[in-house]
Coordinates of C-alpha atoms in Angstrom, one line a residue:
Chain A
X564 CA 26.2 8.7 -15.0
X565 CA 25.8 9.2 -11.1
X566 CA 27.0 12.6 -10.0
X567 CA 27.2 14.1 -6.5
X568 CA 25.8 17.5 -5.3
X569 CA 27.0 19.1 -2.2
X570 CA 28.4 22.3 -0.9
X571 CA 25.5 24.5 -0.8
X572 CA 24.1 23.3 -4.3
X573 CA 20.4 23.2 -5.4
X574 CA 19.8 20.0 -6.9
X575 CA 16.8 21.5 -8.7
X576 CA 19.6 23.3 -10.9
X577 CA 20.8 20.2 -12.4
X578 CA 24.5 19.7 -13.3
X579 CA 25.6 21.2 -16.5
X580 CA 24.6 19.0 -19.5
X581 CA 22.0 17.3 -17.5
X582 CA 19.2 19.3 -18.9
X583 CA 17.3 18.2 -22.1
X584 CA 18.6 20.1 -24.9
X585 CA 20.3 19.8 -28.4
X586 CA 22.6 17.1 -27.1
X587 CA 20.0 15.3 -24.6
X588 CA 16.5 14.5 -25.8
X589 CA 15.2 13.3 -22.8
X590 CA 16.3 11.8 -19.5
X591 CA 15.5 10.1 -16.3
X592 CA 17.0 11.0 -13.1
X593 CA 17.1 9.2 -9.8
X594 CA 18.7 9.9 -6.5
X595 CA 18.7 9.9 -2.6
X596 CA 20.9 12.0 0.0
X597 CA 20.4 14.6 2.7
X598 CA 18.6 18.3 1.9
X599 CA 18.2 21.1 4.2
X600 CA 15.1 22.2 2.7
X601 CA 12.3 20.7 0.5
X602 CA 9.3 22.4 -0.7
X603 CA 6.7 19.9 -1.8
X604 CA 3.4 20.6 -3.5
X605 CA 0.0 18.5 -3.7
X606 CA -2.0 18.9 -6.9
X607 CA -5.1 20.7 -6.3
X608 CA -7.4 20.1 -9.0
X609 CA -9.8 22.8 -8.2
X610 CA -7.2 25.4 -8.3
X611 CA -5.2 23.6 -11.2
X612 CA -2.1 24.4 -9.1
X613 CA 0.0 22.9 -6.5
X614 CA -0.5 23.4 -2.6
X615 CA 3.2 24.0 -1.3
X616 CA 4.5 23.2 2.2
X617 CA 8.4 23.6 3.4
X618 CA 10.1 20.6 5.1
X619 CA 13.6 21.0 6.6
X620 CA 16.6 18.6 6.9
X621 CA 15.2 15.4 5.2
X622 CA 17.1 12.1 4.6
X623 CA 16.0 11.8 1.1
X624 CA 14.9 8.2 0.4
X625 CA 14.1 8.8 -3.1
X626 CA 13.9 11.4 -5.8
X627 CA 12.5 10.7 -9.2
X628 CA 12.5 13.1 -12.3
X629 CA 11.9 13.0 -15.9
X630 CA 13.3 15.8 -18.2
X631 CA 11.1 16.0 -21.3
X632 CA 9.6 18.9 -23.4
X633 CA 6.4 21.0 -22.9
X634 CA 5.4 23.6 -25.9
X635 CA 8.9 23.3 -27.3
X636 CA 10.6 24.2 -24.0
X637 CA 12.5 21.9 -21.5
X638 CA 9.9 20.6 -19.1
X639 CA 11.0 18.9 -15.6
X640 CA 8.7 16.9 -13.7
X641 CA 9.9 15.2 -10.1
X642 CA 8.7 13.8 -7.0
X643 CA 10.5 12.9 -3.9
X644 CA 10.2 11.6 -0.3
X645 CA 12.4 11.8 3.0
X646 CA 12.6 10.9 6.5
X647 CA 13.0 13.5 9.1
X648 CA 14.7 13.2 12.6
X649 CA 12.2 10.8 14.0
X650 CA 12.3 8.8 10.5
X651 CA 8.7 9.5 9.7
X652 CA 8.6 10.2 5.7
X653 CA 7.0 13.1 3.9
X654 CA 6.9 13.8 0.2
X655 CA 5.1 14.9 -3.0
X656 CA 5.7 16.8 -6.2
X657 CA 9.1 18.6 -5.8
X658 CA 8.5 22.6 -5.9
X659 CA 12.1 23.4 -4.7
X660 CA 14.9 21.5 -2.9
X661 CA 18.2 22.7 -1.3
X662 CA 21.1 20.6 -0.6
X663 CA 23.3 22.9 1.2
X664 CA 25.1 21.1 3.9
X665 CA 24.2 17.7 2.6
X666 CA 25.1 15.6 -0.3
X667 CA 22.6 14.2 -3.0
X668 CA 23.7 11.4 -5.3
X669 CA 21.8 11.1 -8.4
X670 CA 22.0 8.9 -11.6
X671 CA 21.1 10.3 -15.0
X672 CA 19.9 8.0 -17.6
X673 CA 19.5 9.5 -21.1
X674 CA 16.8 8.7 -23.5
X675 CA 17.6 8.8 -27.3
X676 CA 14.1 10.4 -28.3
X677 CA 12.2 13.3 -27.2
X678 CA 9.2 13.2 -25.1
X679 CA 6.6 15.7 -25.0
X680 CA 3.9 16.6 -22.2
X681 CA 0.8 17.6 -23.4
X682 CA -2.5 18.8 -21.9
X683 CA -5.2 16.1 -21.5
X684 CA -8.6 17.6 -20.7
X685 CA -9.9 14.3 -19.1
X686 CA -6.7 14.7 -16.7
X687 CA -6.8 18.2 -16.1
X688 CA -3.1 18.3 -16.5
X689 CA 0.0 17.4 -18.5
X690 CA 0.5 13.8 -19.8
X691 CA 4.0 12.5 -21.1
X692 CA 3.9 11.4 -24.6
X693 CA 6.4 9.0 -26.6
X694 CA 7.4 10.0 -30.1
Chain B
X214 CA 20.9 -7.6 -13.0
X215 CA 18.1 -8.1 -10.7
X216 CA 18.3 -10.6 -7.8
X217 CA 16.5 -11.7 -5.1
X218 CA 17.4 -12.3 -1.2
X219 CA 15.6 -14.2 1.0
X220 CA 15.6 -17.1 3.5
X221 CA 17.6 -15.4 6.5
X222 CA 19.9 -13.4 4.5
X223 CA 21.2 -9.8 5.2
X224 CA 20.4 -7.5 2.5
X225 CA 23.3 -5.3 3.7
X226 CA 25.8 -8.2 2.7
X227 CA 25.6 -8.3 -1.2
X228 CA 25.2 -11.2 -3.5
X229 CA 28.7 -12.4 -4.3
X230 CA 30.0 -9.9 -7.1
X231 CA 28.0 -7.0 -6.3
X232 CA 30.4 -5.4 -4.2
X233 CA 32.9 -2.9 -5.8
X234 CA 36.3 -4.7 -6.6
X235 CA 38.5 -5.5 -9.1
X236 CA 35.8 -6.2 -11.6
X237 CA 33.2 -3.7 -10.6
X238 CA 34.4 -0.2 -10.3
X239 CA 31.2 1.3 -9.3
X240 CA 27.4 0.3 -9.1
X241 CA 24.1 1.3 -8.4
X242 CA 21.5 -0.9 -6.5
X243 CA 17.6 -0.5 -6.4
X244 CA 15.2 -2.7 -4.6
X245 CA 11.9 -3.2 -2.8
X246 CA 10.6 -6.1 -0.5
X247 CA 10.0 -7.0 2.8
X248 CA 12.4 -6.8 5.8
X249 CA 12.3 -8.1 9.4
X250 CA 14.3 -5.2 10.7
X251 CA 15.6 -1.9 9.5
X252 CA 17.9 0.3 11.5
X253 CA 17.8 3.7 10.0
X254 CA 20.2 6.8 11.0
X255 CA 19.3 10.6 10.7
X256 CA 22.6 12.5 10.1
X257 CA 23.5 14.4 13.4
X258 CA 25.7 17.2 12.2
X259 CA 26.8 18.5 15.4
X260 CA 28.0 14.9 16.3
X261 CA 29.2 14.1 12.7
X262 CA 27.4 10.6 13.1
X263 CA 23.9 9.3 12.5
X264 CA 21.2 8.8 15.2
X265 CA 20.1 5.5 14.8
X266 CA 16.3 3.9 15.5
X267 CA 15.2 0.7 14.6
X268 CA 12.0 -0.6 12.8
X269 CA 10.5 -4.1 12.8
X270 CA 8.4 -5.7 9.8
X271 CA 8.6 -3.3 7.0
X272 CA 7.3 -3.3 3.3
X273 CA 10.2 -1.6 1.9
X274 CA 8.9 0.7 -1.0
X275 CA 12.6 1.4 -2.2
X276 CA 16.0 1.2 -1.5
X277 CA 18.6 2.9 -3.3
X278 CA 22.5 2.5 -2.7
X279 CA 25.6 3.6 -4.5
X280 CA 28.5 1.4 -4.3
X281 CA 32.0 3.5 -4.7
X282 CA 35.3 4.1 -2.8
X283 CA 36.4 6.1 -0.1
X284 CA 40.2 6.3 0.6
X285 CA 41.0 3.0 -1.4
X286 CA 38.3 1.2 0.3
X287 CA 34.9 0.4 -0.9
X288 CA 32.2 2.6 0.2
X289 CA 28.5 1.7 0.5
X290 CA 25.9 4.6 0.8
X291 CA 22.2 3.5 0.9
X292 CA 18.7 4.9 1.9
X293 CA 15.5 3.3 2.2
X294 CA 11.6 3.7 3.1
X295 CA 9.1 1.2 4.2
X296 CA 5.5 0.9 5.1
X297 CA 4.6 -0.6 8.3
X298 CA 1.4 -2.6 9.3
X299 CA -0.6 0.5 9.2
X300 CA 1.0 1.7 5.8
X301 CA 2.8 4.8 7.4
X302 CA 6.2 5.0 5.8
X303 CA 9.5 5.4 7.8
X304 CA 13.0 5.8 6.3
X305 CA 16.3 7.1 6.2
X306 CA 19.8 6.2 5.8
X307 CA 20.4 2.6 6.2
X308 CA 22.8 1.4 9.2
X309 CA 21.6 -2.3 9.0
X310 CA 18.7 -4.4 7.2
X311 CA 17.7 -8.0 8.0
X312 CA 15.7 -9.6 5.5
X313 CA 14.9 -12.9 7.3
X314 CA 11.4 -14.2 6.6
X315 CA 10.9 -11.7 3.6
X316 CA 12.1 -11.4 0.1
X317 CA 13.9 -8.2 -1.2
X318 CA 14.3 -8.2 -4.8
X319 CA 17.0 -5.7 -6.1
X320 CA 18.6 -4.6 -9.5
X321 CA 22.5 -3.9 -9.9
X322 CA 23.7 -1.4 -12.5
X323 CA 27.1 -1.5 -13.0
X324 CA 29.3 1.5 -13.8
X325 CA 32.5 1.2 -15.9
X326 CA 34.4 4.0 -13.9
X327 CA 35.6 4.1 -10.3
X328 CA 33.8 7.0 -8.2
X329 CA 35.2 8.3 -4.9
X330 CA 33.7 9.8 -2.1
X331 CA 35.7 12.7 -0.6
X332 CA 35.2 14.9 2.4
X333 CA 34.1 18.5 1.7
X334 CA 34.6 20.6 4.7
X335 CA 31.7 23.0 3.3
X336 CA 29.2 20.0 3.5
X337 CA 30.7 18.5 6.7
X338 CA 30.6 14.9 5.0
X339 CA 31.8 13.0 2.0
X340 CA 30.6 13.9 -1.5
X341 CA 30.6 11.4 -4.4
X342 CA 32.8 12.6 -7.0
X343 CA 32.9 11.3 -10.9
X344 CA 36.6 10.7 -12.2
Chain C
X268 CA 11.3 3.3 -22.5
X269 CA 9.4 5.7 -20.3
X270 CA 5.5 6.2 -20.9
X271 CA 2.8 8.1 -19.3
X272 CA -0.4 7.0 -18.2
X273 CA -3.4 9.1 -17.7
X274 CA -7.1 9.6 -18.5
X275 CA -8.8 7.3 -16.5
X276 CA -6.3 4.3 -17.2
X277 CA -5.1 2.0 -14.5
X278 CA -1.5 1.6 -14.0
X279 CA -1.9 -2.0 -12.8
X280 CA -3.0 -3.0 -16.4
X281 CA 0.6 -2.1 -17.9
X282 CA 0.8 -0.6 -21.5
X283 CA 0.6 -3.4 -24.2
X284 CA 4.0 -4.9 -24.9
X285 CA 5.1 -3.9 -21.2
X286 CA 3.9 -7.6 -19.8
X287 CA 6.3 -10.5 -19.5
X288 CA 5.7 -12.5 -22.5
X289 CA 7.2 -14.3 -25.8
X290 CA 9.1 -10.9 -26.5
X291 CA 9.9 -9.8 -22.9
X292 CA 11.3 -12.4 -20.9
X293 CA 11.5 -10.1 -17.8
X294 CA 11.4 -6.5 -17.0
X295 CA 11.7 -4.0 -14.1
X296 CA 9.6 -0.9 -14.0
X297 CA 9.6 2.3 -12.1
X298 CA 7.4 5.3 -11.9
X299 CA 6.0 8.3 -10.2
X300 CA 3.0 10.6 -10.6
X301 CA -0.4 11.2 -9.0
X302 CA -3.3 8.3 -8.2
X303 CA -6.9 8.7 -7.3
X304 CA -6.8 5.5 -5.4
X305 CA -4.2 3.2 -4.2
X306 CA -4.9 -0.2 -2.5
X307 CA -1.8 -1.3 -0.4
X308 CA -1.2 -4.7 1.4
X309 CA 0.8 -5.5 4.4
X310 CA 2.0 -9.2 4.3
X311 CA 0.5 -11.1 7.1
X312 CA 2.7 -14.3 7.6
X313 CA 0.0 -16.1 9.7
X314 CA -2.4 -15.7 7.2
X315 CA -0.1 -16.1 4.2
X316 CA -2.0 -13.1 2.7
X317 CA -1.9 -9.6 2.4
X318 CA -4.3 -7.2 4.8
X319 CA -5.3 -4.4 2.5
X320 CA -6.3 -0.8 3.0
X321 CA -7.2 1.9 0.5
X322 CA -5.9 5.4 0.2
X323 CA -7.3 8.3 -2.0
X324 CA -5.4 10.8 -4.3
X325 CA -1.8 10.4 -3.6
X326 CA 1.5 12.1 -5.1
X327 CA 2.9 8.7 -5.8
X328 CA 6.7 9.3 -4.8
X329 CA 8.0 6.0 -6.4
X330 CA 6.7 2.8 -7.7
X331 CA 8.8 -0.2 -8.3
X332 CA 7.7 -3.5 -10.0
X333 CA 9.4 -6.5 -11.3
X334 CA 7.7 -8.4 -14.1
X335 CA 8.7 -12.1 -13.7
X336 CA 7.4 -15.6 -14.0
X337 CA 5.7 -18.2 -11.4
X338 CA 4.8 -21.8 -12.3
X339 CA 4.8 -20.7 -16.1
X340 CA 2.6 -17.8 -15.8
X341 CA 3.5 -14.0 -15.6
X342 CA 4.1 -12.6 -12.1
X343 CA 4.1 -9.2 -11.1
X344 CA 5.3 -7.8 -7.8
X345 CA 5.2 -4.2 -7.1
X346 CA 5.6 -1.7 -4.2
X347 CA 4.9 2.0 -4.1
X348 CA 4.8 5.0 -1.6
X349 CA 3.0 8.4 -1.9
X350 CA 2.3 11.6 0.0
X351 CA -1.4 12.7 0.8
X352 CA -2.6 16.4 0.8
X353 CA -0.7 17.0 4.3
X354 CA 2.5 15.2 2.5
X355 CA 2.7 12.3 4.9
X356 CA 3.7 9.3 2.9
X357 CA 1.9 5.7 3.1
X358 CA 2.9 2.7 1.1
X359 CA 3.3 -1.0 0.9
X360 CA 2.8 -3.8 -1.5
X361 CA 0.5 -2.7 -4.3
X362 CA -2.8 -4.5 -4.5
X363 CA -4.6 -2.4 -6.9
X364 CA -4.0 1.3 -8.3
X365 CA -6.2 3.7 -10.2
X366 CA -4.6 6.8 -12.0
X367 CA -7.9 8.4 -13.1
X368 CA -7.4 12.4 -13.0
X369 CA -3.8 11.9 -12.6
X370 CA -0.7 11.1 -14.5
X371 CA 1.9 8.4 -13.7
X372 CA 5.4 8.5 -15.6
X373 CA 6.8 5.0 -15.7
X374 CA 10.0 3.6 -17.0
X375 CA 10.2 0.2 -18.2
X376 CA 13.6 -1.5 -18.2
X377 CA 13.7 -4.8 -20.3
X378 CA 15.9 -7.7 -19.1
X379 CA 17.3 -10.5 -21.7
X380 CA 16.6 -13.6 -19.4
X381 CA 13.6 -15.0 -17.8
X382 CA 13.2 -14.7 -13.9
X383 CA 11.2 -17.1 -11.9
X384 CA 9.5 -16.7 -8.4
X385 CA 9.6 -19.9 -6.4
X386 CA 8.2 -20.7 -3.0
X387 CA 10.8 -20.9 -0.2
X388 CA 9.5 -22.6 2.7
X389 CA 12.1 -21.0 5.1
X390 CA 10.8 -17.4 3.9
X391 CA 7.0 -18.2 3.7
X392 CA 6.8 -16.8 0.4
X393 CA 7.9 -16.5 -3.3
X394 CA 11.5 -15.5 -3.6
X395 CA 12.9 -14.4 -7.2
X396 CA 15.5 -16.6 -9.0
X397 CA 18.0 -16.0 -11.5
X398 CA 18.5 -18.2 -14.4

């Protein structure tokens, strides 16, 4: 189920039907394309939060995302990397992504079971669990 | 449907049967491996074309490709990134790729429907459309 | 078949059942997440071996792996890339990976046939073959 995003859309808002919900227990998403802006985060264990930075105009070489659940609500986790005008690649955890004048081609793979993220103290973060 | 490319082949020429055609409406390709040379492009909106640069000897960490159609003809779109001898990663839109003395392992996922790329003026480029 | 790894586990040791064996002829694995340490290698054709280097604390933006066979024994080949605290991305062939305080979400795709890696002198390395 590939789809193209373009024309000012934000890839972070997935196409209708691509969010986990009554009809989509869980899903994986992969993609590549061009974005006007990406806000990446690097997890800071001391703060328990992501340190952010913004990057502009990237040829996204891959985006990976798992749509699951956390405490009964949809939970999206995604990482991406992309090359700039001189082809150096930056990337990390995605905090925000704006496609704008580019096009991002994504493939959504549906899973038949509901996956949950649960806190694990030993990790200091959420870990995906299978049913 | 994974396949290995090696022995001087060019990954840009896909294995026979992996191009969209009468029997393959559309497909996604992903892969990783070693290439002797990659020519990446970064889209220049002012020119409406890709600015190219060549990189030699890369451990390709991922290659993603969508095989679709544009104006009735097969249309390939692919991005990749890869690490050099000091492990810094470069990447972008693929203009050309030569495997030569390496091996590139790819997986082809066939789609049952025909996807079309169509110009969208708001984007200034082609956007993938589902049927 | 996505799964989460965390709590000090090593992603290089796959979850039980995810190794090729009597019940799993071959498989592809993809994933992303956080690792405490990655040892990447860059293939040195002159030595016929990988030159290694270690990197700490990376947001892995993608990991790709093929589980196949070589001379009758299971053969794992995997590449990954990941961003550091300043979002620069490093990557290459994976020699070792430690998840530790992070979480790595992986998806395993089973293949019904057995794939073999065989030496090809023209390449100077192993190439994946389909049945």
